[in-house]
């Protein structure tokens, strides 16, 4: 497990403070977390516990106050950013899946997925080929030429998962990806994330309040008052 964890995501002593002096708020207090390639873990906790702050730090959206973060075999933060181009880091090394799919309404399904590798410098034809392969794997290839407004909610979320995977990042951050879905579709999304994580050796962190999917995780991190505690999950089978 240790060797695999060096290729996933590792967080050591991560801290985030808002404000200064007497008004300072310690949103994160020496958070430790590790997720192996191919593993999907849940991140749970009450509102205001630090989940959103942690996700923003992991996604290089905001800068931590201190600590260390490693993605794959690369240290990206060690009491300061070690990466010059954070936009490229987010594009190439981190996949995002949100509660809403946020698909570009004037691009068809294939182009929504192919856009990121094109921006990363992959040719148009290779980007579209990679997009179509993922759409096939996610059982939405038959909707490849459809516009986002023509898709069901479940189809849109599958396309957003394809988009998150298309640059083959070492980590995917999923923020309440099943919140708007019914039980059947919510479990389908988690099933897909687990299958894709194994197939692409991607470490996946799912932030959720969704009681429907919490029993599916084998490991959970419970965050309270800016501190995380690892918990064994039920790992309940999907079928």
PDB file of N, CA, C and O in Angstrom, residues 1 34 74 76 101 128 151 180 191:
ATOM      1  N   UNK A   1       0.833  -1.212   0.000  1.00  0.00           N
ATOM      2  CA  UNK A   1       0.000   0.000   0.000  1.00  0.00           C
ATOM      3  C   UNK A   1       0.862   1.255   0.000  1.00  0.00           C
ATOM      4  O   UNK A   1       0.591   2.218  -0.704  1.00  0.00           O
ATOM      5  N   UNK A  34      -4.344  10.461   2.879  1.00  0.00           N
ATOM      6  CA  UNK A  34      -3.670   9.798   1.777  1.00  0.00           C
ATOM      7  C   UNK A  34      -4.667   8.896   1.056  1.00  0.00           C
ATOM      8  O   UNK A  34      -5.497   8.239   1.669  1.00  0.00           O
ATOM      9  N   UNK A  74       4.961  14.002  -7.501  1.00  0.00           N
ATOM     10  CA  UNK A  74       5.407  15.393  -7.514  1.00  0.00           C
ATOM     11  C   UNK A  74       4.900  16.158  -6.295  1.00  0.00           C
ATOM     12  O   UNK A  74       3.702  16.187  -6.031  1.00  0.00           O
ATOM     13  N   UNK A  76       3.658  19.301  -4.853  1.00  0.00           N
ATOM     14  CA  UNK A  76       3.113  20.520  -5.447  1.00  0.00           C
ATOM     15  C   UNK A  76       3.053  21.671  -4.444  1.00  0.00           C
ATOM     16  O   UNK A  76       2.983  22.835  -4.845  1.00  0.00           O
ATOM     17  N   UNK A 101     -23.166  19.530 -13.495  1.00  0.00           N
ATOM     18  CA  UNK A 101     -22.169  19.114 -14.493  1.00  0.00           C
ATOM     19  C   UNK A 101     -21.368  20.258 -15.107  1.00  0.00           C
ATOM     20  O   UNK A 101     -20.223  20.064 -15.511  1.00  0.00           O
ATOM     21  N   UNK A 128     -10.280  14.247 -29.605  1.00  0.00           N
ATOM     22  CA  UNK A 128     -11.611  13.698 -29.861  1.00  0.00           C
ATOM     23  C   UNK A 128     -11.606  12.175 -29.747  1.00  0.00           C
ATOM     24  O   UNK A 128     -12.563  11.578 -29.251  1.00  0.00           O
ATOM     25  N   UNK A 151     -29.481  15.997 -22.863  1.00  0.00           N
ATOM     26  CA  UNK A 151     -29.114  14.861 -22.019  1.00  0.00           C
ATOM     27  C   UNK A 151     -29.945  14.818 -20.749  1.00  0.00           C
ATOM     28  O   UNK A 151     -30.378  15.846 -20.237  1.00  0.00           O
ATOM     29  N   UNK A 180     -28.000  15.806  -6.590  1.00  0.00           N
ATOM     30  CA  UNK A 180     -29.285  16.014  -7.257  1.00  0.00           C
ATOM     31  C   UNK A 180     -29.916  14.735  -7.810  1.00  0.00           C
ATOM     32  O   UNK A 180     -30.962  14.800  -8.452  1.00  0.00           O
ATOM     33  N   UNK A 191     -20.567   3.855  -8.676  1.00  0.00           N
ATOM     34  CA  UNK A 191     -20.071   2.642  -9.332  1.00  0.00           C
ATOM     35  C   UNK A 191     -19.112   3.012 -10.459  1.00  0.00           C
ATOM     36  O   UNK A 191     -18.035   2.417 -10.615  1.00  0.00           O
TER      37      UNK A 191
END
